[in-house]
Amino acid sequence: MSILTVTLNPAIDISYPLETFHLNTVNRVAQVGKTAGGKGLNVSRVLKELGADVLATGFVDDILGAEIVENLKSEGIDSRFTKISGKTRNCIAILHEGQQTEILEKGPRILREEAEGFIDNFKAMLAEVEAIAISGSLPDGLQETFYSDLIAIANKQEKTVVLDCSGRTLEAVLKNPEKPSVIKPNLEELTDLLGKEVTLENIKESLQDRLFNGIEWIVVSLGKDGAFAKVSDDFYRVQIPKIDVVNPVGSGDATVAGLVYGISQHERVENTLKRANVCGMLNAQEAKTGHINKANYQTLFDQLKVEKI
Ligand code: ADP
């Protein structure tokens, strides 16, 4: 089984661990960590760890792009990115005194012919995969309808699309007639979208808003409280046990990996919801973003409860 992941604005994620961070002077770093970053690349890594074949795509330049491709390759992940003339970004996390200070570059502007080149590549790659996971925000230069254009192409070929984005980008997709199969908002994102506070008390009616018409799976991730989901006309509550958390960054991406994997394997809905949550939890138990330890998979899986409500 092969899954395509779309990361339009990937990065080299750099981490600088410092005992103390000194402002306005020199900080020397002995142990620099560098990995291929971006939400879709986290999804790719977890998918690979689940046992899927993964093809990663997006836009990269020649220099940092080559590092990203190499890094993915070392983890067994194939990629076919569209080359751009702009510069792929670095994202820096300074880890100091138990805190994390981040410096995130905005990333390059995509030219029109580069966007068109990507669409051609995307069409060609679709033939080789069963499902697509699209994650993150749109880089500058792309039209607001770019994700909807990708979804329309995928829908024509009857491929499942899991979309994980937020804000105006998600709103633009929801207002377009071409719908993804799955979205994964959290309560904050739903609140933004609907312009009213969404809580566990009013979530059922909130997910029946006409904005979500035509979307088969809406999975609302709730951090330590698990998830709530609407699948076709059914509602599900996923209860998870309390766990020791090391680093929850990337748990939402791991959840997306679980969803796209389970759906493309035609698992039962309850199983896919459990799988998605277990992936999120396993990611939260690791220091590395977008990584799960599968050895702990079954023990956690057996402790989850999915209730139809
Ligand atoms: P997002 O970052 O996209 O908002 P969440 O924080 O809801 O995503 O995390 C996705 C999933 O990961 C949750 O549904 C849950 O299963 C798991 N998870 C995340 N944080 C925790 C936590 N602190 N304890 C247990 N599980 C967690």
CSV table of C-alpha atoms and ligand atoms in Angstrom, one decimal:
chain,number,residue,atom,x,y,z
A,1,MET,CA,0.0,0.0,0.0
A,2,SER,CA,1.4,3.4,-1.0
A,3,ILE,CA,0.4,6.8,0.4
A,4,LEU,CA,1.3,10.2,-1.0
A,5,THR,CA,2.0,13.0,1.5
A,6,VAL,CA,1.9,16.6,0.5
A,7,THR,CA,4.1,19.1,2.3
A,8,LEU,CA,4.2,22.3,0.3
A,9,ASN,CA,6.4,24.3,2.6
A,10,PRO,CA,8.9,21.8,4.1
A,11,ALA,CA,11.9,22.9,6.2
A,12,ILE,CA,15.1,21.9,7.7
A,13,ASP,CA,14.3,21.8,11.4
A,14,ILE,CA,17.3,22.7,13.4
A,15,SER,CA,17.4,22.2,17.2
A,16,TYR,CA,20.0,24.0,19.4
A,17,PRO,CA,20.1,22.6,22.9
A,18,LEU,CA,21.6,25.2,25.3
A,19,GLU,CA,22.0,25.0,29.0
A,20,THR,CA,21.4,28.8,29.2
A,21,PHE,CA,20.3,31.0,26.4
A,22,HIS,CA,22.2,34.4,26.5
A,23,LEU,CA,20.6,37.3,24.7
A,24,ASN,CA,22.7,39.9,22.9
A,25,THR,CA,25.9,37.8,22.9
A,26,VAL,CA,27.4,34.6,21.4
A,27,ASN,CA,25.8,31.2,22.2
A,28,ARG,CA,27.9,28.2,21.1
A,29,VAL,CA,26.2,24.9,20.4
A,30,ALA,CA,27.9,21.5,20.5
A,31,GLN,CA,25.1,19.2,19.5
A,32,VAL,CA,23.1,20.5,16.6
A,33,GLY,CA,20.1,18.4,15.5
A,34,LYS,CA,18.9,18.7,11.9
A,35,THR,CA,15.9,16.9,10.4
A,36,ALA,CA,13.5,17.2,7.5
A,37,GLY,CA,10.6,19.1,8.9
A,38,GLY,CA,7.0,20.2,8.1
A,39,LYS,CA,3.8,18.6,9.2
A,40,GLY,CA,3.5,16.3,6.1
A,41,LEU,CA,7.0,15.0,6.6
A,42,ASN,CA,6.0,14.0,10.2
A,43,VAL,CA,3.0,12.2,8.7
A,44,SER,CA,5.4,10.5,6.3
A,45,ARG,CA,7.7,9.2,9.0
A,46,VAL,CA,4.8,7.8,11.1
A,47,LEU,CA,3.3,6.2,8.1
A,48,LYS,CA,6.6,4.5,7.3
A,49,GLU,CA,6.8,3.2,10.9
A,50,LEU,CA,3.2,1.8,10.6
A,51,GLY,CA,4.5,-0.2,7.6
A,52,ALA,CA,3.2,1.8,4.6
A,53,ASP,CA,5.1,2.7,1.5
A,54,VAL,CA,5.3,6.5,1.4
A,55,LEU,CA,5.9,8.9,-1.4
A,56,ALA,CA,6.5,12.5,-0.2
A,57,THR,CA,6.0,15.6,-2.3
A,58,GLY,CA,6.0,19.4,-2.2
A,59,PHE,CA,8.3,22.2,-3.2
A,60,VAL,CA,12.0,22.3,-2.5
A,61,ASP,CA,15.1,24.2,-3.7
A,62,ASP,CA,18.4,22.6,-4.8
A,63,ILE,CA,20.4,23.0,-1.6
A,64,LEU,CA,18.3,22.4,1.5
A,65,GLY,CA,16.0,20.4,-0.7
A,66,ALA,CA,18.8,17.9,-1.3
A,67,GLU,CA,19.2,17.6,2.5
A,68,ILE,CA,15.5,16.9,2.9
A,69,VAL,CA,15.5,14.3,0.2
A,70,GLU,CA,18.6,12.6,1.7
A,71,ASN,CA,17.1,12.7,5.2
A,72,LEU,CA,13.9,11.1,4.1
A,73,LYS,CA,15.7,8.5,2.0
A,74,SER,CA,17.7,7.5,5.1
A,75,GLU,CA,14.4,6.7,6.7
A,76,GLY,CA,13.2,4.6,3.7
A,77,ILE,CA,10.9,7.4,2.4
A,78,ASP,CA,10.8,8.0,-1.3
A,79,SER,CA,10.2,11.6,-2.5
A,80,ARG,CA,9.4,13.4,-5.7
A,81,PHE,CA,9.5,17.2,-5.0
A,82,THR,CA,9.0,20.0,-7.5
A,83,LYS,CA,12.1,22.2,-7.7
A,84,ILE,CA,11.7,25.9,-7.0
A,85,SER,CA,13.9,29.0,-7.5
A,86,GLY,CA,13.0,30.4,-4.1
A,87,LYS,CA,14.9,29.1,-1.0
A,88,THR,CA,13.6,26.3,1.2
A,89,ARG,CA,13.4,27.4,4.8
A,90,ASN,CA,15.1,26.7,8.1
A,91,CYS,CA,13.1,26.5,11.3
A,92,ILE,CA,15.1,26.9,14.5
A,93,ALA,CA,14.2,25.6,17.9
A,94,ILE,CA,16.4,26.8,20.8
A,95,LEU,CA,15.9,24.4,23.7
A,96,HIS,CA,17.0,26.2,26.9
A,97,GLU,CA,16.2,26.0,30.6
A,98,GLY,CA,13.3,23.7,30.0
A,99,GLN,CA,11.8,26.2,27.5
A,100,GLN,CA,11.7,26.3,23.7
A,101,THR,CA,12.2,29.5,21.7
A,102,GLU,CA,11.4,29.1,18.0
A,103,ILE,CA,12.5,31.1,15.0
A,104,LEU,CA,10.4,30.0,12.0
A,105,GLU,CA,11.1,31.3,8.5
A,106,LYS,CA,8.1,32.0,6.4
A,107,GLY,CA,9.4,30.1,3.5
A,108,PRO,CA,9.7,30.8,-0.3
A,109,ARG,CA,7.3,32.3,-2.7
A,110,ILE,CA,6.1,29.8,-5.3
A,111,LEU,CA,6.0,31.0,-8.9
A,112,ARG,CA,3.1,30.4,-11.2
A,113,GLU,CA,5.0,28.0,-13.5
A,114,GLU,CA,6.3,26.1,-10.4
A,115,ALA,CA,2.7,25.7,-9.2
A,116,GLU,CA,1.7,24.4,-12.6
A,117,GLY,CA,4.6,22.0,-12.6
A,118,PHE,CA,3.6,20.7,-9.3
A,119,ILE,CA,0.0,20.0,-10.5
A,120,ASP,CA,1.4,17.9,-13.4
A,121,ASN,CA,3.7,15.9,-11.0
A,122,PHE,CA,0.8,15.4,-8.6
A,123,LYS,CA,-1.4,14.0,-11.4
A,124,ALA,CA,1.3,11.6,-12.4
A,125,MET,CA,2.0,10.4,-8.8
A,126,LEU,CA,-1.7,9.8,-8.0
A,127,ALA,CA,-1.7,6.8,-10.3
A,128,GLU,CA,0.8,5.1,-7.9
A,129,VAL,CA,-0.9,5.6,-4.6
A,130,GLU,CA,-4.1,4.6,-2.8
A,131,ALA,CA,-4.6,7.7,-0.6
A,132,ILE,CA,-3.2,11.2,0.0
A,133,ALA,CA,-2.4,13.2,3.2
A,134,ILE,CA,-2.2,16.9,2.7
A,135,SER,CA,-0.8,18.9,5.7
A,136,GLY,CA,0.1,22.4,6.6
A,137,SER,CA,-0.4,25.9,5.3
A,138,LEU,CA,0.0,27.2,1.8
A,139,PRO,CA,3.2,28.9,0.9
A,140,ASP,CA,3.1,32.4,-0.5
A,141,GLY,CA,2.3,32.8,-4.2
A,142,LEU,CA,-0.2,30.0,-4.4
A,143,GLN,CA,-3.9,30.7,-4.9
A,144,GLU,CA,-6.3,30.1,-2.0
A,145,THR,CA,-7.9,27.4,-4.1
A,146,PHE,CA,-4.7,25.3,-4.5
A,147,TYR,CA,-5.7,22.6,-2.1
A,148,SER,CA,-9.2,22.4,-3.6
A,149,ASP,CA,-7.6,22.0,-7.0
A,150,LEU,CA,-5.5,19.0,-5.7
A,151,ILE,CA,-8.6,17.6,-4.0
A,152,ALA,CA,-10.6,17.9,-7.3
A,153,ILE,CA,-7.9,15.9,-9.1
A,154,ALA,CA,-7.8,13.2,-6.4
A,155,ASN,CA,-11.6,13.0,-6.2
A,156,LYS,CA,-11.8,12.4,-10.0
A,157,GLN,CA,-9.5,9.4,-9.5
A,158,GLU,CA,-11.5,8.3,-6.4
A,159,LYS,CA,-8.5,8.6,-4.1
A,160,THR,CA,-9.1,9.3,-0.4
A,161,VAL,CA,-7.8,12.7,0.7
A,162,VAL,CA,-7.0,13.5,4.4
A,163,LEU,CA,-6.6,17.2,4.8
A,164,ASP,CA,-5.0,18.8,7.9
A,165,CYS,CA,-4.8,22.5,7.7
A,166,SER,CA,-6.5,25.4,9.5
A,167,GLY,CA,-7.6,29.0,9.3
A,168,ARG,CA,-8.4,30.6,6.0
A,169,THR,CA,-6.9,27.7,4.0
A,170,LEU,CA,-9.3,25.2,5.6
A,171,GLU,CA,-12.2,27.6,5.3
A,172,ALA,CA,-11.5,28.1,1.5
A,173,VAL,CA,-11.5,24.3,1.1
A,174,LEU,CA,-14.8,23.8,3.0
A,175,LYS,CA,-16.5,26.5,0.9
A,176,ASN,CA,-15.4,24.8,-2.3
A,177,PRO,CA,-17.7,22.1,-3.9
A,178,GLU,CA,-14.8,19.6,-4.1
A,179,LYS,CA,-14.5,18.0,-0.6
A,180,PRO,CA,-11.7,16.0,1.1
A,181,SER,CA,-12.7,12.7,2.6
A,182,VAL,CA,-11.3,13.5,6.0
A,183,ILE,CA,-10.5,16.6,8.1
A,184,LYS,CA,-8.9,16.7,11.6
A,185,PRO,CA,-9.7,20.0,13.3
A,186,ASN,CA,-9.3,20.6,17.1
A,187,LEU,CA,-11.8,22.5,19.2
A,188,GLU,CA,-9.9,25.8,18.7
A,189,GLU,CA,-9.9,25.4,15.0
A,190,LEU,CA,-13.6,24.5,15.0
A,191,THR,CA,-14.3,27.6,17.1
A,192,ASP,CA,-12.5,29.8,14.6
A,193,LEU,CA,-14.3,28.2,11.7
A,194,LEU,CA,-17.8,28.4,13.0
A,195,GLY,CA,-17.4,31.8,14.8
A,196,LYS,CA,-18.8,30.3,18.0
A,197,GLU,CA,-17.2,28.5,21.0
A,198,VAL,CA,-17.2,24.8,20.2
A,199,THR,CA,-17.1,22.5,23.3
A,200,LEU,CA,-17.8,18.9,24.0
A,201,GLU,CA,-21.3,19.9,25.0
A,202,ASN,CA,-22.2,21.4,21.6
A,203,ILE,CA,-19.9,19.4,19.4
A,204,LYS,CA,-22.5,17.1,17.9
A,205,GLU,CA,-24.7,20.0,16.6
A,206,SER,CA,-21.5,21.9,15.6
A,207,LEU,CA,-20.3,19.1,13.3
A,208,GLN,CA,-23.7,19.1,11.6
A,209,ASP,CA,-23.2,22.6,10.4
A,210,ARG,CA,-23.7,22.8,6.6
A,211,LEU,CA,-20.1,24.0,6.2
A,212,PHE,CA,-19.1,20.3,6.7
A,213,ASN,CA,-21.6,18.9,4.2
A,214,GLY,CA,-20.0,16.2,2.0
A,215,ILE,CA,-17.1,15.4,4.3
A,216,GLU,CA,-17.3,11.8,5.4
A,217,TRP,CA,-14.9,11.9,8.3
A,218,ILE,CA,-14.5,14.8,10.8
A,219,VAL,CA,-12.1,13.8,13.5
A,220,VAL,CA,-11.8,16.3,16.3
A,221,SER,CA,-8.6,15.7,18.3
A,222,LEU,CA,-8.8,16.6,22.0
A,223,GLY,CA,-5.2,16.2,23.2
A,224,LYS,CA,-5.1,14.3,26.5
A,225,ASP,CA,-8.9,13.8,26.2
A,226,GLY,CA,-8.7,11.7,23.1
A,227,ALA,CA,-11.0,12.5,20.2
A,228,PHE,CA,-14.6,13.0,19.0
A,229,ALA,CA,-15.5,12.0,15.5
A,230,LYS,CA,-18.4,12.2,13.0
A,231,VAL,CA,-18.2,9.5,10.3
A,232,SER,CA,-21.0,9.6,7.8
A,233,ASP,CA,-24.1,10.1,10.1
A,234,ASP,CA,-22.6,8.4,13.1
A,235,PHE,CA,-20.8,10.0,16.1
A,236,TYR,CA,-18.0,8.5,18.1
A,237,ARG,CA,-16.2,9.3,21.3
A,238,VAL,CA,-12.7,8.0,21.7
A,239,GLN,CA,-11.6,7.7,25.4
A,240,ILE,CA,-7.8,7.3,26.1
A,241,PRO,CA,-5.9,6.5,29.3
A,242,LYS,CA,-3.6,9.0,31.0
A,243,ILE,CA,0.0,8.7,29.8
A,244,ASP,CA,3.3,10.2,30.6
A,245,VAL,CA,4.0,12.8,27.9
A,246,VAL,CA,7.5,13.6,26.7
A,247,ASN,CA,6.8,15.9,23.7
A,248,PRO,CA,3.3,16.2,22.2
A,249,VAL,CA,4.5,18.3,19.2
A,250,GLY,CA,3.6,16.3,16.0
A,251,SER,CA,0.8,14.3,17.8
A,252,GLY,CA,-1.8,15.7,15.4
A,253,ASP,CA,0.4,14.7,12.4
A,254,ALA,CA,0.8,11.2,13.9
A,255,THR,CA,-3.0,11.1,14.2
A,256,VAL,CA,-3.3,12.0,10.5
A,257,ALA,CA,-0.9,9.1,9.7
A,258,GLY,CA,-3.1,6.7,11.6
A,259,LEU,CA,-6.3,7.9,9.9
A,260,VAL,CA,-5.0,7.7,6.3
A,261,TYR,CA,-3.4,4.3,7.0
A,262,GLY,CA,-6.5,2.8,8.6
A,263,ILE,CA,-8.9,4.2,5.9
A,264,SER,CA,-6.7,3.0,3.0
A,265,GLN,CA,-6.6,-0.5,4.7
A,266,HIS,CA,-10.4,-0.4,4.9
A,267,GLU,CA,-10.3,-1.1,8.6
A,268,ARG,CA,-13.5,-0.8,10.7
A,269,VAL,CA,-14.2,2.8,11.7
A,270,GLU,CA,-13.7,2.0,15.4
A,271,ASN,CA,-10.3,0.5,14.6
A,272,THR,CA,-9.1,3.4,12.5
A,273,LEU,CA,-10.2,5.9,15.3
A,274,LYS,CA,-8.2,3.8,17.8
A,275,ARG,CA,-5.2,3.6,15.5
A,276,ALA,CA,-5.2,7.4,15.0
A,277,ASN,CA,-5.3,8.1,18.7
A,278,VAL,CA,-2.7,5.5,19.5
A,279,CYS,CA,-0.4,7.1,17.0
A,280,GLY,CA,-0.9,10.5,18.5
A,281,MET,CA,-0.2,9.1,22.0
A,282,LEU,CA,2.9,7.2,20.9
A,283,ASN,CA,4.3,10.4,19.3
A,284,ALA,CA,3.6,12.3,22.6
A,285,GLN,CA,5.6,9.6,24.4
A,286,GLU,CA,8.8,10.3,22.4
A,287,ALA,CA,11.2,13.2,22.3
A,288,LYS,CA,11.4,13.2,18.5
A,289,THR,CA,8.6,14.8,16.6
A,290,GLY,CA,6.9,12.6,14.1
A,291,HIS,CA,8.1,9.3,15.5
A,292,ILE,CA,6.3,6.4,17.2
A,293,ASN,CA,7.7,3.3,19.0
A,294,LYS,CA,5.6,0.5,17.6
A,295,ALA,CA,6.6,-1.8,20.4
A,296,ASN,CA,4.1,0.0,22.7
A,297,TYR,CA,1.3,0.0,20.1
A,298,GLN,CA,-0.8,-3.0,21.1
A,299,THR,CA,-0.7,-2.3,24.9
A,300,LEU,CA,-2.0,1.2,24.3
A,301,PHE,CA,-4.5,0.1,21.6
A,302,ASP,CA,-6.1,-2.4,24.1
A,303,GLN,CA,-6.7,0.4,26.6
A,304,LEU,CA,-8.7,2.7,24.3
A,305,LYS,CA,-12.5,2.8,24.2
A,306,VAL,CA,-14.6,3.9,21.2
A,307,GLU,CA,-18.2,4.5,21.9
A,308,LYS,CA,-20.9,5.3,19.4
A,309,ILE,CA,-23.0,8.2,20.8
B,1,ADP,P1,-3.3,18.8,17.4
B,1,ADP,O1,-1.9,19.1,17.8
B,1,ADP,O2,-3.5,18.6,16.0
B,1,ADP,O3,-4.3,19.7,18.1
B,1,ADP,P2,-3.8,16.9,19.5
B,1,ADP,O4,-3.0,17.7,20.5
B,1,ADP,O5,-5.3,16.8,19.8
B,1,ADP,O6,-3.6,17.4,18.0
B,1,ADP,O7,-3.2,15.4,19.5
B,1,ADP,C1,-3.6,14.4,18.6
B,1,ADP,C2,-3.8,13.1,19.4
B,1,ADP,O8,-2.6,12.7,20.1
B,1,ADP,C3,-4.9,13.2,20.5
B,1,ADP,O9,-6.2,13.0,19.9
B,1,ADP,C4,-4.5,12.1,21.4
B,1,ADP,O10,-4.9,10.9,21.0
B,1,ADP,C5,-2.9,12.2,21.3
B,1,ADP,N1,-2.4,13.1,22.4
B,1,ADP,C6,-2.0,14.4,22.2
B,1,ADP,N2,-1.6,15.0,23.4
B,1,ADP,C7,-1.7,14.0,24.3
B,1,ADP,C8,-1.5,14.0,25.7
B,1,ADP,N3,-1.1,15.0,26.4
B,1,ADP,N4,-1.8,12.8,26.4
B,1,ADP,C9,-2.3,11.8,25.7
B,1,ADP,N5,-2.6,11.7,24.4
B,1,ADP,C10,-2.3,12.9,23.7
